[in-house]
Amino acid sequence: MQSEQTRQDKCCGGLLAPDAQQALATLRLGIPRQVLCGPQLFAVCALDLDSGQERFYQRFYINTDRLEFDRYLLSLVPSSVDYREGIRCREIAREAAGFRLRLSSVDGKRAWNERARIVIGCDGAGSVVRRTLFSSVPRPRSYTAVQEWFETKSESSPYYGAIFSQQTTDFYGWTIPKERQLIIGAALTPGDRVMERFRSLVDRLRARGLRLGRMVRRHAAPVLRPGSLREICLGGDGAALVGEAAGFISPSSAEGVSFALLSARALAQAMTAGERGWLERYRVLTLTLRLKIVLKGLKAPVIYHPLLRSLIMRSGLSSLPISE
Ligand SMILES: Cc1cc2nc3c(=O)[nH]c(=O)nc-3n(C[C@H](O)[C@H](O)[C@H](O)COP(=O)(O)OP(=O)(O)OC[C@H]3O[C@@H](n4cnc5c(N)ncnc54)[C@H](O)[C@@H]3O)c2cc1C
């Protein structure tokens, strides 16, 4: 385990939801033990800070160390792939026979150009490939996700907390136990006072009795929330997008791992069938992913409407009776 300061993991909750578990299964993958992070979670606790209601629902998540999960996926990359770490793509431009990429070391000390015939942007929510090559395609709404990791004295409650608060965001916040630490996170509506709203969320959780020790880590990243299929961009003219760069992420829960895995597989299948017509094949192979985004988008107005959510929570429908 690296020290808190040197850990280079992605800003992510590291939960593998049932959709991600299914995606791994279809890729013939399991999860090695070193990727797991305790406790494993069998319930979500929905906490509505506006109405003060709290309900537990049965859900099955695999709790992982996201850094270890990424390392595991990288270990599967075949040796025929020239994989390099610590490099940023700063600029990308179309040329007559493909693309010119301006690359640099992460610290910016070294910079050079590379040429490519085909470019695949799997560079996440802030994708430079999408921003540069597909700037005319409408982008999904971008939220600022902030996560703080706190030490906890005892083992934290073994559930995934989903927190709703109009004052914080029109999306949601979360708590995730990680061994002897607890993540508090939120996808905050961009705009003013992002950190102030986050701090106020943490303070209100503390005021409700959540016992937190020292804060050991904070990180932030954009997270996308697609609002329509027009915002999903698969690419074109020799450049493709996969995962969140394409806009593939659940608009109701921000679950993105299953979409990243399955869109990458779809593109691999589309491209290995031949260079001609890959975009059309990719479109067909991602039909179910796009349908899923529509279905999850239909769910969102119910979950995120304060009155409807309050009525559902008050009814106790499908909730678990939890012992004190
Ligand atoms: C706070 C937070 C919590 C989340 N929690 C969960 C969760 O618990 N479960 C879940 O399923 N999803 C979660 N998500 C969503 C999930 O993390 C993403 O949707 C998923 O990782 C997307 O995978 P991806 O491969 O498309 O992009 P990413 O995982 O973002 O990977 C993009 C990669 O590209 C690299 N990159 C970016 N720009 C450049 C550049 N210019 N040059 C070189 N490299 C570049 C990045 O360093 C990164 O390695 C969360 C997101 C956030 C922000």
Short mmCIF file of C-alpha atoms and ligand atoms in Angstrom, two decimals:
data_model
loop_
_atom_site.label_atom_id
_atom_site.label_comp_id
_atom_site.label_asym_id
_atom_site.label_seq_id
_atom_site.Cartn_x
_atom_site.Cartn_y
_atom_site.Cartn_z
CA MET A 1 0.00 0.00 0.00
CA GLN A 2 1.43 3.40 -0.98
CA SER A 3 1.34 6.37 1.38
CA GLU A 4 -1.68 8.65 1.16
CA GLN A 5 0.42 11.39 -0.45
CA THR A 6 1.91 9.31 -3.26
CA ARG A 7 -1.17 7.32 -4.26
CA GLN A 8 -2.00 8.10 -7.88
CA ASP A 9 -5.46 6.57 -8.00
CA LYS A 10 -8.34 7.94 -9.95
CA CYS A 11 -10.98 10.04 -8.25
CA CYS A 12 -13.59 7.27 -8.07
CA GLY A 13 -15.69 5.46 -5.47
CA GLY A 14 -14.37 2.10 -6.65
CA LEU A 15 -17.74 0.36 -6.37
CA LEU A 16 -18.55 -2.30 -8.93
CA ALA A 17 -22.33 -2.19 -9.29
CA PRO A 18 -24.26 -5.19 -10.70
CA ASP A 19 -23.94 -3.75 -14.23
CA ALA A 20 -20.14 -3.64 -13.87
CA GLN A 21 -20.11 -7.15 -12.42
CA GLN A 22 -22.13 -8.34 -15.42
CA ALA A 23 -19.78 -6.54 -17.81
CA LEU A 24 -16.77 -8.24 -16.21
CA ALA A 25 -18.52 -11.60 -16.44
CA THR A 26 -19.19 -11.15 -20.15
CA LEU A 27 -15.51 -10.34 -20.60
CA ARG A 28 -14.67 -13.61 -18.78
CA LEU A 29 -13.11 -11.64 -15.94
CA GLY A 30 -13.32 -11.98 -12.18
CA ILE A 31 -11.69 -9.88 -9.49
CA PRO A 32 -8.47 -10.98 -7.81
CA ARG A 33 -8.36 -10.74 -4.03
CA GLN A 34 -5.90 -7.81 -3.90
CA VAL A 35 -8.44 -5.65 -5.75
CA LEU A 36 -11.09 -6.12 -3.05
CA CYS A 37 -11.45 -3.58 -0.29
CA GLY A 38 -13.49 -4.20 2.83
CA PRO A 39 -16.26 -4.15 3.75
CA GLN A 40 -18.32 -5.71 0.97
CA LEU A 41 -21.65 -3.92 0.75
CA PHE A 42 -25.14 -5.38 0.50
CA ALA A 43 -27.23 -2.30 1.14
CA VAL A 44 -27.60 1.29 0.10
CA CYS A 45 -28.76 3.78 2.68
CA ALA A 46 -30.71 6.59 1.03
CA LEU A 47 -30.56 9.72 3.15
CA ASP A 48 -32.69 12.68 2.16
CA LEU A 49 -31.31 15.68 4.00
CA ASP A 50 -34.19 17.84 2.78
CA SER A 51 -36.94 15.69 4.32
CA GLY A 52 -34.75 14.06 6.99
CA GLN A 53 -35.83 10.57 5.87
CA GLU A 54 -33.52 7.57 5.76
CA ARG A 55 -34.21 4.17 4.17
CA PHE A 56 -32.15 1.07 3.45
CA TYR A 57 -32.46 -0.92 0.24
CA GLN A 58 -30.82 -4.19 -0.73
CA ARG A 59 -28.12 -3.71 -3.40
CA PHE A 60 -25.00 -5.71 -4.20
CA TYR A 61 -21.76 -3.85 -4.73
CA ILE A 62 -18.22 -5.09 -4.94
CA ASN A 63 -16.09 -2.68 -2.97
CA THR A 64 -12.68 -2.28 -4.61
CA ASP A 65 -9.48 -0.33 -4.34
CA ARG A 66 -9.74 1.57 -7.63
CA LEU A 67 -5.95 1.81 -7.99
CA GLU A 68 -5.64 -1.97 -7.65
CA PHE A 69 -8.56 -2.46 -10.05
CA ASP A 70 -6.82 -0.31 -12.68
CA ARG A 71 -3.53 -2.15 -12.08
CA TYR A 72 -5.33 -5.47 -12.56
CA LEU A 73 -6.88 -4.32 -15.86
CA LEU A 74 -3.48 -3.05 -17.04
CA SER A 75 -1.91 -6.41 -16.21
CA LEU A 76 -4.21 -7.90 -18.87
CA VAL A 77 -2.83 -5.69 -21.65
CA PRO A 78 -0.90 -7.99 -24.03
CA SER A 79 2.85 -7.43 -24.40
CA SER A 80 2.33 -6.61 -28.10
CA VAL A 81 0.84 -3.28 -26.98
CA ASP A 82 3.33 -0.43 -26.51
CA TYR A 83 1.91 0.93 -23.25
CA ARG A 84 3.48 4.04 -21.68
CA GLU A 85 2.68 5.78 -18.42
CA GLY A 86 3.22 9.35 -17.26
CA ILE A 87 2.47 11.00 -20.60
CA ARG A 88 -0.18 13.63 -21.28
CA CYS A 89 -1.68 14.47 -24.65
CA ARG A 90 -1.70 18.28 -24.74
CA GLU A 91 -2.99 18.91 -28.26
CA ILE A 92 -4.27 16.96 -31.19
CA ALA A 93 -4.69 18.09 -34.78
CA ARG A 94 -5.96 16.51 -37.96
CA GLU A 95 -3.49 16.16 -40.82
CA ALA A 96 -3.83 14.88 -44.36
CA ALA A 97 -2.92 11.29 -43.41
CA GLY A 98 -4.22 11.10 -39.82
CA PHE A 99 -3.38 13.03 -36.66
CA ARG A 100 -0.53 14.87 -35.00
CA LEU A 101 -0.43 14.58 -31.23
CA ARG A 102 1.51 16.94 -29.00
CA LEU A 103 2.63 14.84 -26.03
CA SER A 104 4.52 15.76 -22.90
CA SER A 105 5.70 14.20 -19.68
CA VAL A 106 3.29 14.83 -16.79
CA ASP A 107 5.65 17.40 -15.27
CA GLY A 108 5.77 19.18 -18.64
CA LYS A 109 9.56 19.04 -18.81
CA ARG A 110 9.70 17.05 -22.05
CA ALA A 111 7.43 17.55 -25.05
CA TRP A 112 7.37 15.94 -28.49
CA ASN A 113 5.07 15.09 -31.41
CA GLU A 114 3.73 11.70 -32.50
CA ARG A 115 1.74 10.86 -35.61
CA ALA A 116 -1.17 8.43 -35.71
CA ARG A 117 -3.43 7.08 -38.45
CA ILE A 118 -6.28 6.32 -35.99
CA VAL A 119 -6.87 7.89 -32.58
CA ILE A 120 -9.04 6.39 -29.86
CA GLY A 121 -9.96 8.78 -27.08
CA CYS A 122 -10.53 6.87 -23.84
CA ASP A 123 -9.47 9.91 -21.86
CA GLY A 124 -12.47 10.28 -19.59
CA ALA A 125 -14.80 13.14 -18.71
CA GLY A 126 -12.42 15.94 -19.73
CA SER A 127 -11.43 14.21 -22.99
CA VAL A 128 -9.02 16.35 -25.01
CA VAL A 129 -9.78 14.14 -28.04
CA ARG A 130 -13.49 14.95 -27.82
CA ARG A 131 -12.98 18.64 -27.01
CA THR A 132 -10.65 19.10 -29.97
CA LEU A 133 -12.01 16.84 -32.69
CA PHE A 134 -15.72 16.85 -31.89
CA SER A 135 -16.29 20.30 -30.42
CA SER A 136 -19.52 20.76 -32.39
CA VAL A 137 -21.23 17.76 -30.73
CA PRO A 138 -23.15 18.85 -27.59
CA ARG A 139 -21.36 17.69 -24.44
CA PRO A 140 -23.11 16.12 -21.45
CA ARG A 141 -23.46 18.33 -18.41
CA SER A 142 -20.29 18.22 -16.34
CA TYR A 143 -20.41 18.12 -12.54
CA THR A 144 -17.52 18.69 -10.16
CA ALA A 145 -17.07 15.53 -8.11
CA VAL A 146 -15.23 16.00 -4.83
CA GLN A 147 -14.18 13.18 -2.53
CA GLU A 148 -12.63 13.44 0.92
CA TRP A 149 -11.25 10.42 2.78
CA PHE A 150 -11.56 10.41 6.55
CA GLU A 151 -10.04 8.14 9.13
CA THR A 152 -12.65 6.39 11.25
CA LYS A 153 -12.07 4.96 14.70
CA SER A 154 -14.23 1.92 14.28
CA GLU A 155 -15.17 0.06 11.15
CA SER A 156 -17.67 2.24 9.30
CA SER A 157 -21.25 1.14 8.75
CA PRO A 158 -21.27 -1.48 5.99
CA TYR A 159 -23.46 0.26 3.46
CA TYR A 160 -23.17 2.62 0.56
CA GLY A 161 -24.77 5.93 1.50
CA ALA A 162 -26.62 7.94 -1.15
CA ILE A 163 -27.28 11.47 0.04
CA PHE A 164 -29.77 13.88 -1.45
CA SER A 165 -29.69 17.58 -0.65
CA GLN A 166 -31.04 20.35 -2.86
CA GLN A 167 -28.78 22.83 -1.10
CA THR A 168 -25.70 20.83 -2.19
CA THR A 169 -26.53 19.60 -5.69
CA ASP A 170 -29.32 18.49 -8.01
CA PHE A 171 -27.37 15.19 -8.39
CA TYR A 172 -26.22 13.37 -5.26
CA GLY A 173 -23.58 12.75 -2.64
CA TRP A 174 -22.29 9.48 -1.22
CA THR A 175 -20.44 7.79 1.60
CA ILE A 176 -18.38 4.65 0.98
CA PRO A 177 -16.52 2.77 3.70
CA LYS A 178 -12.98 1.69 2.75
CA GLU A 179 -11.40 -0.43 5.45
CA ARG A 180 -10.73 2.02 8.32
CA GLN A 181 -11.55 5.06 6.23
CA LEU A 182 -14.73 6.58 4.94
CA ILE A 183 -15.11 8.46 1.67
CA ILE A 184 -17.54 11.34 1.59
CA GLY A 185 -18.18 12.45 -1.96
CA ALA A 186 -20.59 14.52 -3.99
CA ALA A 187 -21.18 15.40 -7.61
CA LEU A 188 -21.69 19.12 -7.29
CA THR A 189 -23.58 21.30 -9.69
CA PRO A 190 -20.90 23.44 -11.29
CA GLY A 191 -20.93 27.09 -10.41
CA ASP A 192 -20.36 29.12 -7.32
CA ARG A 193 -19.17 27.97 -3.95
CA VAL A 194 -18.47 24.36 -4.93
CA MET A 195 -16.17 23.68 -1.96
CA GLU A 196 -18.40 25.66 0.40
CA ARG A 197 -21.37 23.47 -0.55
CA PHE A 198 -19.26 20.36 -0.09
CA ARG A 199 -18.03 21.51 3.35
CA SER A 200 -21.60 22.25 4.39
CA LEU A 201 -22.61 18.71 3.34
CA VAL A 202 -19.84 17.21 5.49
CA ASP A 203 -20.83 19.46 8.41
CA ARG A 204 -24.47 18.39 8.16
CA LEU A 205 -23.47 14.72 8.14
CA ARG A 206 -21.34 15.34 11.22
CA ALA A 207 -24.27 17.12 12.86
CA ARG A 208 -26.37 13.97 12.24
CA GLY A 209 -23.88 11.95 14.25
CA LEU A 210 -21.40 10.73 11.63
CA ARG A 211 -18.11 10.38 13.47
CA LEU A 212 -15.14 11.31 11.33
CA GLY A 213 -11.46 11.43 12.21
CA ARG A 214 -8.66 13.20 10.36
CA MET A 215 -9.21 13.97 6.69
CA VAL A 216 -6.38 12.16 4.88
CA ARG A 217 -7.07 12.79 1.21
CA ARG A 218 -9.09 15.05 -1.02
CA HIS A 219 -9.46 14.82 -4.76
CA ALA A 220 -11.76 16.25 -7.37
CA ALA A 221 -12.62 15.41 -10.96
CA PRO A 222 -15.31 16.18 -13.49
CA VAL A 223 -18.10 13.64 -13.87
CA LEU A 224 -20.55 13.73 -16.77
CA ARG A 225 -24.31 13.37 -16.73
CA PRO A 226 -25.72 12.78 -20.23
CA GLY A 227 -29.12 14.37 -20.72
CA SER A 228 -29.87 13.10 -24.22
CA LEU A 229 -28.56 10.67 -26.82
CA ARG A 230 -27.32 13.61 -28.91
CA GLU A 231 -24.59 14.02 -26.30
CA ILE A 232 -23.19 10.54 -26.91
CA CYS A 233 -20.39 10.91 -29.46
CA LEU A 234 -18.85 7.76 -30.91
CA GLY A 235 -16.37 9.53 -33.15
CA GLY A 236 -15.79 9.62 -36.91
CA ASP A 237 -13.17 10.35 -39.58
CA GLY A 238 -10.47 8.13 -38.10
CA ALA A 239 -11.06 9.03 -34.45
CA ALA A 240 -13.20 7.09 -31.96
CA LEU A 241 -14.33 7.76 -28.41
CA VAL A 242 -15.05 5.18 -25.70
CA GLY A 243 -16.17 5.28 -22.07
CA GLU A 244 -16.91 8.60 -20.45
CA ALA A 245 -15.14 10.48 -23.26
CA ALA A 246 -17.99 9.31 -25.51
CA GLY A 247 -20.54 10.30 -22.83
CA PHE A 248 -21.16 6.72 -21.65
CA ILE A 249 -22.05 6.95 -17.95
CA SER A 250 -25.27 6.45 -16.02
CA PRO A 251 -27.17 9.74 -15.66
CA SER A 252 -28.95 8.41 -12.56
CA SER A 253 -26.06 6.97 -10.51
CA ALA A 254 -22.81 8.06 -12.26
CA GLU A 255 -21.88 4.37 -12.58
CA GLY A 256 -19.31 4.42 -15.37
CA VAL A 257 -17.20 1.28 -15.12
CA SER A 258 -19.63 -1.01 -16.97
CA PHE A 259 -20.05 1.54 -19.77
CA ALA A 260 -16.27 1.99 -20.13
CA LEU A 261 -15.65 -1.77 -20.33
CA LEU A 262 -18.51 -2.53 -22.70
CA SER A 263 -17.99 0.41 -25.06
CA ALA A 264 -14.29 -0.47 -25.31
CA ARG A 265 -15.16 -4.05 -26.20
CA ALA A 266 -17.71 -2.88 -28.78
CA LEU A 267 -15.11 -0.64 -30.43
CA ALA A 268 -12.52 -3.43 -30.43
CA GLN A 269 -15.01 -5.72 -32.17
CA ALA A 270 -16.02 -3.01 -34.64
CA MET A 271 -12.43 -2.22 -35.56
CA THR A 272 -11.06 -5.75 -35.73
CA ALA A 273 -13.73 -6.56 -38.32
CA GLY A 274 -11.91 -4.14 -40.67
CA GLU A 275 -11.12 -0.46 -41.00
CA ARG A 276 -13.97 0.28 -43.41
CA GLY A 277 -17.34 0.72 -41.77
CA TRP A 278 -16.10 0.54 -38.16
CA LEU A 279 -18.21 3.52 -37.07
CA GLU A 280 -21.45 1.96 -38.27
CA ARG A 281 -20.56 -1.35 -36.59
CA TYR A 282 -19.63 0.51 -33.39
CA ARG A 283 -22.99 2.29 -33.52
CA VAL A 284 -24.85 -1.02 -33.81
CA LEU A 285 -22.78 -2.70 -31.08
CA THR A 286 -23.42 0.15 -28.62
CA LEU A 287 -27.17 0.23 -29.22
CA THR A 288 -27.96 -1.44 -25.89
CA LEU A 289 -25.60 0.89 -24.03
CA ARG A 290 -27.35 3.89 -25.49
CA LEU A 291 -30.74 2.37 -24.67
CA LYS A 292 -29.56 1.84 -21.11
CA ILE A 293 -28.65 5.52 -20.84
CA VAL A 294 -32.15 6.44 -22.01
CA LEU A 295 -33.75 4.10 -19.44
CA LYS A 296 -31.54 5.38 -16.62
CA GLY A 297 -32.32 8.92 -17.74
CA LEU A 298 -36.05 8.16 -17.36
CA LYS A 299 -35.46 6.96 -13.79
CA ALA A 300 -33.56 10.10 -12.79
CA PRO A 301 -36.50 12.57 -12.66
CA VAL A 302 -38.27 10.26 -10.18
CA ILE A 303 -35.26 9.73 -7.89
CA TYR A 304 -34.20 13.37 -8.02
CA HIS A 305 -37.63 14.98 -7.64
CA PRO A 306 -37.81 15.95 -3.95
CA LEU A 307 -41.55 15.29 -3.60
CA LEU A 308 -41.62 12.00 -5.53
CA ARG A 309 -38.53 10.76 -3.68
CA SER A 310 -40.05 11.71 -0.36
CA LEU A 311 -43.30 9.86 -1.20
CA ILE A 312 -41.40 6.71 -2.25
CA MET A 313 -39.23 6.79 0.86
CA ARG A 314 -42.22 7.42 3.12
CA SER A 315 -44.06 4.44 1.59
CA GLY A 316 -41.18 2.17 2.64
CA LEU A 317 -41.62 0.28 -0.65
CA SER A 318 -38.87 -2.37 -1.06
CA SER A 319 -36.93 -0.99 1.91
CA LEU A 320 -35.17 -3.20 4.43
CA PRO A 321 -36.03 -3.29 8.13
CA ILE A 322 -32.65 -2.56 9.74
CA SER A 323 -31.96 -3.50 13.35
CA GLU A 324 -30.73 -0.70 15.58
C1 LIG B 1 -15.74 10.92 -7.75
C2 LIG B 1 -16.19 9.84 -8.70
C3 LIG B 1 -16.64 8.64 -8.18
C4 LIG B 1 -17.05 7.62 -9.07
N1 LIG B 1 -17.43 6.42 -8.53
C5 LIG B 1 -17.76 5.41 -9.36
C6 LIG B 1 -18.04 4.12 -8.83
O1 LIG B 1 -17.97 3.89 -7.60
N2 LIG B 1 -18.39 3.14 -9.69
C7 LIG B 1 -18.49 3.36 -11.05
O2 LIG B 1 -18.85 2.44 -11.79
N3 LIG B 1 -18.18 4.57 -11.57
C8 LIG B 1 -17.80 5.60 -10.78
N4 LIG B 1 -17.45 6.81 -11.32
C9 LIG B 1 -17.40 6.96 -12.78
C10 LIG B 1 -16.19 6.22 -13.31
O3 LIG B 1 -15.04 6.53 -12.54
C11 LIG B 1 -15.90 6.61 -14.76
O4 LIG B 1 -17.09 6.72 -15.49
C12 LIG B 1 -15.02 5.56 -15.41
O5 LIG B 1 -13.78 5.48 -14.74
C13 LIG B 1 -14.82 5.98 -16.86
O6 LIG B 1 -13.81 5.18 -17.41
P1 LIG B 1 -12.98 5.74 -18.66
O7 LIG B 1 -11.96 4.71 -18.94
O8 LIG B 1 -13.90 6.19 -19.72
O9 LIG B 1 -12.27 7.07 -18.10
P2 LIG B 1 -11.31 7.24 -16.87
O10 LIG B 1 -11.44 6.12 -15.91
O11 LIG B 1 -11.54 8.64 -16.38
O12 LIG B 1 -9.86 7.13 -17.52
C14 LIG B 1 -9.36 8.13 -18.37
C15 LIG B 1 -7.87 7.98 -18.42
O13 LIG B 1 -7.35 8.86 -19.40
C16 LIG B 1 -6.26 9.59 -18.85
N5 LIG B 1 -6.22 10.90 -19.50
C17 LIG B 1 -7.13 11.89 -19.45
N6 LIG B 1 -6.74 12.93 -20.19
C18 LIG B 1 -5.53 12.59 -20.71
C19 LIG B 1 -4.59 13.26 -21.55
N7 LIG B 1 -4.84 14.49 -22.00
N8 LIG B 1 -3.46 12.61 -21.90
C20 LIG B 1 -3.20 11.37 -21.43
N9 LIG B 1 -4.06 10.67 -20.64
C21 LIG B 1 -5.19 11.28 -20.28
C22 LIG B 1 -6.57 9.70 -17.36
O14 LIG B 1 -5.39 9.91 -16.61
C23 LIG B 1 -7.19 8.33 -17.09
O15 LIG B 1 -6.21 7.37 -16.81
C24 LIG B 1 -17.04 7.85 -10.48
C25 LIG B 1 -16.58 9.06 -10.98
C26 LIG B 1 -16.15 10.06 -10.11
C27 LIG B 1 -15.62 11.36 -10.68
#
